[in-house]
GROMACS .gro file of C-alpha atoms in nm:
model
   35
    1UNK     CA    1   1.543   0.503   3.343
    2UNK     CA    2   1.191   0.634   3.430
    3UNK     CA    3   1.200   0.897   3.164
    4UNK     CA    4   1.317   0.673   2.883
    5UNK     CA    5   0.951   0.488   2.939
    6UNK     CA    6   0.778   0.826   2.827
    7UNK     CA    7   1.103   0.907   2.562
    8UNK     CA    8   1.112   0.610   2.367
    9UNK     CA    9   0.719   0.578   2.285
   10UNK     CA   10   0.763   0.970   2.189
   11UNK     CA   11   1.032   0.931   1.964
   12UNK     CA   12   0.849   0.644   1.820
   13UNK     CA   13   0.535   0.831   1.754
   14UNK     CA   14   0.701   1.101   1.587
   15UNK     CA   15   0.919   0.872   1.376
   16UNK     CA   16   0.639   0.700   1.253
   17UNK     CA   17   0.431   1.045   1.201
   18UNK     CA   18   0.726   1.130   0.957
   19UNK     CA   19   0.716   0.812   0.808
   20UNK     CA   20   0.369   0.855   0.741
   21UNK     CA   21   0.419   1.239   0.578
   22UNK     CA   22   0.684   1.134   0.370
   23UNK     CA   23   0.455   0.861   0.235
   24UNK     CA   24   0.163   1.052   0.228
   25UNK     CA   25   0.382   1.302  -0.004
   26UNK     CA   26   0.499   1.090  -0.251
   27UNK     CA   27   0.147   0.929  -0.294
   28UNK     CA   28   0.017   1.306  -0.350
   29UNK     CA   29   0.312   1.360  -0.595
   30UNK     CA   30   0.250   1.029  -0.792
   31UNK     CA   31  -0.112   1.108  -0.796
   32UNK     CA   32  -0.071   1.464  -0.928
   33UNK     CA   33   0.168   1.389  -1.208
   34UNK     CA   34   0.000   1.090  -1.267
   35UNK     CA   35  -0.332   1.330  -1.433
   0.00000   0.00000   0.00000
């Protein structure tokens, strides 16, 4: 159960990094088609 404290907030993190990417590349794609 111990680990899961230090799992869960790393899966989190990284889930929200993607999250983030994936945004972050659409917003570049929108913005480079949109010239």
């Amino acid at each position: 159960m111990a680990s899961a404290i230090f799992v869960l907030p790393a899966i989190i993190g990284i889930a929200i990094a993607y999250v983030l990417a994936l945004v972050g590349a659409i917003g570049l794609d929108r913005l480079l088609f949109s010239f």
